[in-house]
Amino acid sequence: MDKKWDKLTVTSPLLPDLEEFHSLLKEIWDSKWITNNGEFHRRLEKELAEYLGVPYLSLFTNGTLPLITALQALRITGEVITTPYSFVATTHSLWWNGIKPVFVDVDEKTCNIDPEKVEAAITPHTTAILGVHCYGTPCDTESIKEIADKYGLKVIYDAAHAFGVKDNEGKSILNKGDLSTLSFHATKVYNTIEGGAMVMHDAATKQRIDYLKNFGFAGETTVVAPGINSKMDEIRAAYGLLNLRQVERAIKKRKEVAEKYIEAFKDIHGISCLKISTEYRHNYSYFPIFVDEDKYGLSRDALYEKLKERNIFGRRYFYPLISEFSTYSGLPSAAKENLPVANKLARTVLCLPMHPNLSEEDVDRIIEVVKGERI
Ligand code: T4K
């Protein structure tokens, strides 16, 4: 490998200014209040709700615990219809609640759960639909709502990838469904190092969620539910406040990278990009390409290795499918014949580096390798 090439990774975290962070740390040190709904925690909840355009939001310590807690809060049991094409945390949240996942295939155009396949998977045990706005592309929330209303099901969206995604009227995708959850992991568009949130529609639900993420405490001596500890601490909340100031700039930079990729790949036989709908303000959280080996002349895995040889580290999100992992592969709905589209996507997808720290030269270098120009 030529050592002069910098290492390019699939993502790179948005970091706050270190001096500004130091000054907020000083405030925390002076106050001696370092966790449990402190000043920075309260400020971040308020500012995030405003920025995202949601009525109520509760901070969490990562993006997995709000999923687990959302299922608890809505008292979901039995079977839940979900997608196999996601990060494994989506389905693990069901397992942690003793719920049986029922996998339904995805729509090739969006990589999201295909509403046309949902109805056939409903049984008397079905209580909810758990969708994922994969790569930040919104699910078909209207069709999912229609089905949920018809069968009396709850809807939860794992919106880990959908930070800041809005429709053209400026309405947040996070307001869809009964509850939505976010991840603020280091690898996401907006990060608090580790962190996450739940979005809800009313104050009473927020109150209940706030109890649930604090062991169920509703007062010094009152426990109202078997809650968990999933509170964000003051240090990460302060870090999050600073990152919130620069996330718009970061999304703008991501958009520029995405536009450059789309333009470069439009005439490459066998490479397709996910269509970015003009109906939404996207966040460009990931940049997946899909490799058709017969037309491109190289398999997805061969391209992945070729990029690696040039110090470019894409990731095969989401391969293998969740339904292929041993915890879930024995389920009838995990059968390959049930999930042809998801299997095809998992076999052909490669997420290219996408983050605001990429320079024009970095992007050119990646494009040259995909185009086969750089030997
Ligand atoms: N639902 C969905 C749909 C999700 O995608 C996720 C998480 C969740 C739920 C759960 O949310 P959390 O509980 O995680 O908040 C990563 C992330 O760990 C995970 O948060 C994310 N999805 C998933 C898609 O990707 P890995 O194992 O691929 O990450 P890792 O450590 O290999 O990092 C990828 C690249 O990012 C590295 O090659 C370089 C860069 N990186 C990473 C870290 C951690 C940095 O530059 N700095 C860093 O500190 O899982």
Coordinates of C-alpha atoms and ligand atoms in Angstrom, one line a residue:
M1 CA 0.0 0.0 0.0
D2 CA 1.2 3.5 -0.9
K3 CA 1.9 5.1 2.5
K4 CA 1.3 8.7 1.1
W5 CA -2.5 8.0 1.1
D6 CA -4.2 9.2 4.2
K7 CA -6.6 6.7 5.8
L8 CA -10.2 7.5 4.8
T9 CA -12.8 5.9 7.0
V10 CA -16.6 5.5 6.4
T11 CA -17.2 8.3 8.9
S12 CA -15.3 10.7 11.2
P13 CA -16.8 12.4 14.2
L14 CA -17.9 16.0 14.4
L15 CA -15.9 17.4 17.3
P16 CA -16.6 20.6 19.2
D17 CA -14.0 23.3 19.6
L18 CA -11.7 22.1 22.4
E19 CA -11.3 25.5 24.1
E20 CA -15.1 26.0 24.2
F21 CA -15.5 22.6 25.6
H22 CA -12.9 23.3 28.3
S23 CA -14.8 26.4 29.4
L24 CA -18.0 24.4 29.7
L25 CA -16.1 21.7 31.6
K26 CA -14.9 24.4 34.0
E27 CA -18.6 25.4 34.6
I28 CA -19.4 21.7 35.3
W29 CA -16.4 21.4 37.7
D30 CA -17.5 24.6 39.5
S31 CA -21.1 23.4 39.9
K32 CA -20.1 19.9 41.0
W33 CA -23.3 18.7 39.3
I34 CA -22.2 16.0 36.8
T35 CA -25.3 13.9 36.0
N36 CA -29.0 13.3 36.9
N37 CA -30.9 15.9 34.9
G38 CA -28.4 18.8 35.4
E39 CA -28.4 22.2 33.8
F40 CA -26.7 21.1 30.5
H41 CA -29.0 18.1 30.2
R42 CA -32.0 20.4 30.5
R43 CA -30.6 22.9 28.0
L44 CA -29.7 20.2 25.5
E45 CA -33.2 18.7 25.6
K46 CA -34.7 22.2 25.0
E47 CA -32.3 23.2 22.2
L48 CA -32.5 19.8 20.5
A49 CA -36.3 19.8 20.5
E50 CA -36.2 23.3 19.0
Y51 CA -33.6 22.5 16.4
L52 CA -35.3 19.2 15.4
G53 CA -38.8 20.7 15.4
V54 CA -40.3 18.2 17.8
P55 CA -42.6 18.9 20.8
Y56 CA -40.9 16.7 23.4
L57 CA -37.6 14.9 23.6
S58 CA -35.9 12.9 26.3
L59 CA -32.1 12.4 26.2
F60 CA -30.6 8.9 26.6
T61 CA -27.2 7.5 27.1
N62 CA -27.1 5.8 23.7
G63 CA -29.5 4.9 20.8
T64 CA -30.3 1.4 21.9
L65 CA -31.8 2.1 25.3
P66 CA -34.5 4.4 24.0
L67 CA -35.6 1.6 21.6
I68 CA -35.8 -0.8 24.5
T69 CA -37.6 1.8 26.6
A70 CA -40.0 2.8 23.9
L71 CA -41.2 -0.8 23.6
Q72 CA -41.6 -1.0 27.4
A73 CA -43.4 2.4 27.6
L74 CA -46.0 1.3 25.0
R75 CA -46.3 -2.1 26.7
I76 CA -45.5 -3.9 23.4
T77 CA -45.7 -7.7 23.6
G78 CA -46.0 -10.8 21.4
E79 CA -44.8 -10.1 17.8
V80 CA -43.5 -7.0 16.2
I81 CA -43.1 -6.5 12.4
T82 CA -39.7 -5.1 11.6
T83 CA -37.0 -4.9 8.9
P84 CA -34.0 -7.1 8.7
Y85 CA -32.0 -4.4 6.9
S86 CA -30.7 -2.3 9.8
F87 CA -28.1 -2.3 12.5
V88 CA -28.6 -5.2 14.9
A89 CA -29.6 -3.0 17.8
T90 CA -33.0 -2.5 16.2
T91 CA -34.0 -6.2 16.6
H92 CA -32.0 -6.7 19.8
S93 CA -34.4 -4.1 21.4
L94 CA -37.2 -6.6 20.7
W95 CA -35.2 -9.5 22.1
W96 CA -34.5 -7.6 25.3
N97 CA -38.3 -7.2 25.8
G98 CA -39.0 -10.9 25.1
I99 CA -40.8 -9.9 21.8
K100 CA -40.7 -12.1 18.7
P101 CA -39.4 -10.2 15.6
V102 CA -41.3 -10.8 12.4
F103 CA -39.1 -9.8 9.5
V104 CA -40.7 -8.3 6.4
D105 CA -38.9 -7.5 3.2
V106 CA -37.8 -4.0 2.2
D107 CA -38.5 -1.7 -0.7
E108 CA -35.5 -1.6 -3.1
K109 CA -36.0 2.1 -3.8
T110 CA -35.7 3.2 -0.1
C111 CA -34.2 0.2 1.7
N112 CA -37.0 0.6 4.2
I113 CA -39.7 -1.8 5.3
D114 CA -42.1 -2.4 2.4
P115 CA -45.7 -1.5 3.5
E116 CA -47.1 -3.8 0.9
K117 CA -45.6 -6.8 2.6
V118 CA -46.7 -5.8 6.1
E119 CA -50.3 -6.9 6.1
A120 CA -49.5 -10.5 5.2
A121 CA -47.2 -10.8 8.2
I122 CA -49.8 -9.6 10.8
T123 CA -51.1 -12.4 13.2
P124 CA -53.3 -12.2 16.3
H125 CA -50.1 -11.8 18.3
T126 CA -48.9 -8.7 16.4
T127 CA -48.9 -5.5 18.5
A128 CA -46.6 -3.1 16.7
I129 CA -44.5 -2.1 13.7
L130 CA -40.9 -1.1 14.2
G131 CA -39.6 0.7 11.2
V132 CA -36.2 2.2 10.5
H133 CA -35.6 5.3 8.4
C134 CA -32.5 3.6 6.9
Y135 CA -29.7 6.0 5.9
G136 CA -32.0 8.8 6.8
T137 CA -34.5 8.1 4.0
P138 CA -38.0 8.3 5.6
C139 CA -40.2 5.2 5.6
D140 CA -43.5 5.3 3.9
T141 CA -45.1 6.6 7.1
E142 CA -48.5 7.3 5.6
S143 CA -49.0 3.7 4.4
I144 CA -47.6 2.3 7.7
K145 CA -50.0 4.5 9.6
E146 CA -53.0 3.3 7.6
I147 CA -52.1 -0.4 8.3
A148 CA -51.4 0.3 12.0
D149 CA -54.8 2.1 12.4
K150 CA -56.6 -0.6 10.6
Y151 CA -55.2 -3.4 12.9
G152 CA -54.8 -1.3 16.1
L153 CA -51.0 -1.5 16.1
K154 CA -48.5 0.9 17.6
V155 CA -45.7 2.3 15.4
I156 CA -42.2 3.0 16.6
Y157 CA -39.5 4.4 14.3
D158 CA -35.8 3.7 14.9
A159 CA -34.7 7.1 13.6
A160 CA -31.0 6.6 14.5
H161 CA -30.1 7.8 11.0
A162 CA -32.7 10.5 10.6
F163 CA -31.4 13.4 12.7
G164 CA -32.6 16.7 11.1
V165 CA -34.6 15.0 8.3
K166 CA -37.6 17.2 7.4
D167 CA -40.3 17.3 4.8
N168 CA -40.5 20.3 2.4
E169 CA -42.8 22.1 4.8
G170 CA -40.1 21.9 7.4
K171 CA -41.9 19.2 9.5
S172 CA -39.7 16.7 11.2
I173 CA -39.9 13.0 10.2
L174 CA -39.3 12.4 13.9
N175 CA -43.0 13.3 14.6
K176 CA -44.3 10.3 12.8
G177 CA -45.4 7.2 14.6
D178 CA -46.1 6.8 18.4
L179 CA -42.5 7.2 19.4
S180 CA -39.2 7.8 17.5
T181 CA -35.7 7.1 18.7
L182 CA -32.3 8.7 17.8
S183 CA -28.7 7.7 18.2
F184 CA -26.0 10.3 18.9
H185 CA -23.2 7.8 18.6
A186 CA -19.8 9.1 17.4
T187 CA -20.4 7.8 14.0
K188 CA -23.7 9.7 13.4
V189 CA -24.4 13.1 11.7
Y190 CA -24.8 14.6 15.2
N191 CA -23.0 13.0 18.1
T192 CA -22.6 13.4 21.9
I193 CA -19.8 10.7 21.8
E194 CA -22.3 8.1 23.0
G195 CA -25.9 9.2 23.3
G196 CA -29.4 9.1 22.0
A197 CA -32.9 10.4 22.5
M198 CA -36.6 9.6 22.3
V199 CA -39.2 11.9 20.7
M200 CA -42.7 11.8 21.9
H201 CA -46.0 13.8 21.3
D202 CA -47.0 14.9 24.7
A203 CA -45.8 16.0 28.1
A204 CA -47.3 13.1 30.0
T205 CA -45.4 10.6 27.9
K206 CA -42.2 12.5 28.3
Q207 CA -42.7 12.4 32.1
R208 CA -43.2 8.6 32.0
I209 CA -40.1 8.2 29.8
D210 CA -38.1 10.4 32.1
Y211 CA -39.1 8.1 35.0
L212 CA -38.3 5.0 33.0
K213 CA -34.7 6.2 32.2
N214 CA -34.1 6.9 35.9
F215 CA -34.9 3.5 37.5
G216 CA -38.7 4.5 37.5
F217 CA -38.1 7.1 40.2
A218 CA -41.0 9.6 40.4
G219 CA -39.7 11.2 43.6
E220 CA -37.1 10.5 46.3
T221 CA -39.0 7.6 47.7
T222 CA -41.4 6.6 44.9
V223 CA -40.7 4.1 42.2
V224 CA -43.5 3.8 39.6
A225 CA -42.1 1.3 37.2
P226 CA -39.2 -1.1 36.7
G227 CA -37.0 1.5 34.9
I228 CA -33.5 1.4 33.7
N229 CA -30.5 3.8 34.1
S230 CA -30.1 5.5 30.8
K231 CA -29.4 9.1 31.7
M232 CA -27.0 11.3 29.8
D233 CA -24.4 13.0 32.0
E234 CA -23.5 16.7 32.0
I235 CA -20.2 16.3 30.2
R236 CA -21.7 14.7 27.1
A237 CA -24.7 17.1 27.3
A238 CA -22.3 20.1 27.2
Y239 CA -20.4 18.5 24.3
G240 CA -23.7 18.0 22.6
L241 CA -24.7 21.7 23.0
L242 CA -21.5 22.7 21.3
N243 CA -21.9 20.2 18.4
L244 CA -25.5 21.4 17.9
R245 CA -24.1 24.8 16.8
Q246 CA -22.1 23.2 13.9
V247 CA -24.4 20.5 12.8
E248 CA -26.1 22.6 10.0
R249 CA -22.7 23.3 8.5
A250 CA -21.8 19.6 8.7
I251 CA -25.0 18.6 6.9
K252 CA -24.3 21.2 4.2
K253 CA -20.8 19.8 3.7
R254 CA -22.2 16.2 3.6
K255 CA -24.6 17.4 0.9
E256 CA -21.7 18.7 -1.2
V257 CA -19.9 15.3 -0.9
A258 CA -23.1 13.4 -1.8
E259 CA -23.6 15.6 -4.9
K260 CA -20.0 15.0 -6.1
Y261 CA -20.4 11.3 -5.7
I262 CA -23.8 11.2 -7.5
E263 CA -22.5 13.2 -10.4
A264 CA -19.4 11.0 -10.7
F265 CA -21.2 7.7 -10.5
K266 CA -24.2 8.5 -12.8
D267 CA -22.6 7.0 -15.9
I268 CA -20.7 4.1 -14.3
H269 CA -22.3 0.9 -15.5
G270 CA -23.2 -1.4 -12.5
I271 CA -22.9 1.2 -9.8
S272 CA -26.2 2.7 -8.5
C273 CA -26.8 5.2 -5.8
L274 CA -29.8 5.5 -3.5
K275 CA -32.2 8.1 -5.0
I276 CA -32.5 11.1 -2.8
S277 CA -36.1 12.3 -2.8
T278 CA -36.7 16.0 -3.3
E279 CA -39.7 15.7 -1.0
Y280 CA -37.3 15.8 2.0
R281 CA -34.5 17.8 3.4
H282 CA -32.0 14.9 3.7
N283 CA -29.1 14.7 6.2
Y284 CA -26.7 12.6 4.0
S285 CA -25.9 10.4 7.0
Y286 CA -24.5 7.6 4.8
F287 CA -23.6 7.2 1.2
P288 CA -24.5 3.6 0.1
I289 CA -23.7 2.4 -3.4
F290 CA -25.0 -0.8 -4.9
V291 CA -22.7 -2.9 -7.0
D292 CA -24.1 -5.1 -9.8
E293 CA -21.2 -7.5 -10.4
D294 CA -22.2 -8.5 -13.9
K295 CA -22.4 -5.0 -15.2
Y296 CA -19.5 -3.4 -13.1
G297 CA -17.1 -6.3 -13.7
L298 CA -16.2 -6.5 -10.0
S299 CA -18.1 -7.8 -7.1
R300 CA -19.0 -5.6 -4.1
D301 CA -16.5 -7.4 -2.0
A302 CA -13.8 -7.1 -4.6
L303 CA -14.4 -3.3 -4.8
Y304 CA -14.4 -3.1 -0.9
E305 CA -11.0 -4.8 -0.9
K306 CA -9.6 -2.7 -3.7
L307 CA -10.6 0.5 -1.8
K308 CA -9.0 -0.9 1.3
E309 CA -5.7 -1.5 -0.6
R310 CA -5.8 2.3 -1.3
N311 CA -6.4 3.0 2.4
I312 CA -10.1 3.7 1.9
F313 CA -12.4 2.0 4.4
G314 CA -16.0 1.7 3.3
R315 CA -18.4 -0.4 5.3
R316 CA -20.9 -3.0 4.2
Y317 CA -23.8 -1.5 6.2
F318 CA -26.0 -3.7 6.4
Y319 CA -24.4 -7.0 5.7
P320 CA -25.1 -9.6 7.0
L321 CA -28.8 -9.0 7.4
I322 CA -30.0 -9.1 11.0
S323 CA -32.0 -12.1 10.1
E324 CA -28.8 -14.0 9.3
F325 CA -27.4 -13.7 12.8
S326 CA -27.7 -16.9 14.8
T327 CA -30.0 -15.3 17.4
Y328 CA -32.6 -14.7 14.7
S329 CA -31.8 -17.0 11.8
G330 CA -34.1 -19.8 13.1
L331 CA -37.2 -17.7 12.8
P332 CA -39.6 -18.6 10.0
S333 CA -39.6 -14.9 8.8
A334 CA -35.8 -15.0 8.6
A335 CA -35.9 -17.4 5.6
K336 CA -34.0 -16.0 2.5
E337 CA -37.1 -16.6 0.3
N338 CA -39.1 -14.3 2.5
L339 CA -36.5 -11.5 2.2
P340 CA -35.3 -11.4 -1.5
V341 CA -34.9 -7.7 -1.7
A342 CA -33.1 -7.3 1.6
N343 CA -30.8 -10.1 0.7
K344 CA -29.9 -8.5 -2.6
L345 CA -29.2 -5.2 -1.0
A346 CA -27.0 -6.8 1.7
R347 CA -25.1 -8.6 -1.0
T348 CA -24.4 -5.5 -3.1
V349 CA -24.2 -2.6 -0.7
L350 CA -21.1 -0.6 0.1
C351 CA -21.2 2.6 2.2
L352 CA -18.5 5.0 1.0
P353 CA -16.8 7.5 3.3
M354 CA -19.3 10.2 4.1
H355 CA -18.5 12.9 6.7
P356 CA -17.8 16.6 6.8
N357 CA -14.1 16.2 7.3
L358 CA -13.5 14.9 3.8
S359 CA -11.6 17.2 1.5
E360 CA -12.3 17.6 -2.2
E361 CA -9.1 15.6 -2.9
D362 CA -10.3 12.8 -0.6
V363 CA -13.6 12.5 -2.5
D364 CA -11.8 12.6 -5.9
R365 CA -9.5 9.8 -4.7
I366 CA -12.4 7.6 -3.7
I367 CA -14.2 8.4 -7.0
E368 CA -11.1 7.5 -9.0
V369 CA -10.9 4.1 -7.4
V370 CA -14.6 3.3 -8.0
K371 CA -14.3 4.5 -11.6
G372 CA -11.3 2.2 -12.0
E373 CA -9.0 5.1 -12.9
R374 CA -6.6 4.7 -10.1
I375 CA -4.6 1.5 -10.4
Ligands
T4K1 N1 -30.4 1.7 15.2 C1 -29.7 1.9 14.1 C2 -30.4 1.9 12.8 C3 -28.3 2.2 14.2 O1 -27.6 2.4 13.1 C4 -27.7 2.2 15.5 C5 -26.3 2.3 15.6 C6 -28.5 1.9 16.6 C7 -29.9 1.7 16.4 C8 -28.0 1.9 18.0 O2 -27.5 3.2 18.4 P1 -26.3 3.3 19.5 O3 -26.7 2.4 20.7 O4 -25.0 2.8 18.8 O5 -26.2 4.7 19.8 C9 -21.4 1.7 14.3 C10 -21.9 2.4 15.6 O6 -21.3 1.9 16.7 C11 -23.4 2.3 15.7 O7 -23.8 3.4 16.6 C12 -24.1 2.5 14.4 N2 -25.6 2.3 14.5 C13 -23.6 1.5 13.4 C14 -24.3 1.6 12.0 O8 -22.2 1.7 13.2 P2 -19.5 0.0 13.9 O9 -19.1 -1.2 14.8 O10 -19.6 -0.2 12.5 O11 -18.5 1.3 14.3 P3 -17.0 1.4 14.2 O12 -16.5 1.5 15.6 O13 -16.4 0.3 13.4 O14 -16.7 2.8 13.5 C15 -16.9 2.9 12.1 C16 -15.9 4.0 11.6 O15 -16.2 5.2 12.2 C17 -14.5 3.7 12.0 O16 -13.9 2.9 11.0 C18 -13.8 5.1 12.1 C19 -15.0 5.9 12.5 N3 -14.9 6.3 13.9 C20 -15.6 5.5 14.8 C21 -15.5 5.8 16.2 C22 -16.2 5.0 17.2 C23 -14.2 7.4 14.3 O17 -13.6 8.1 13.4 N4 -14.2 7.7 15.6 C24 -14.8 7.0 16.6 O18 -14.7 7.4 17.8 O19 -20.9 0.5 14.5

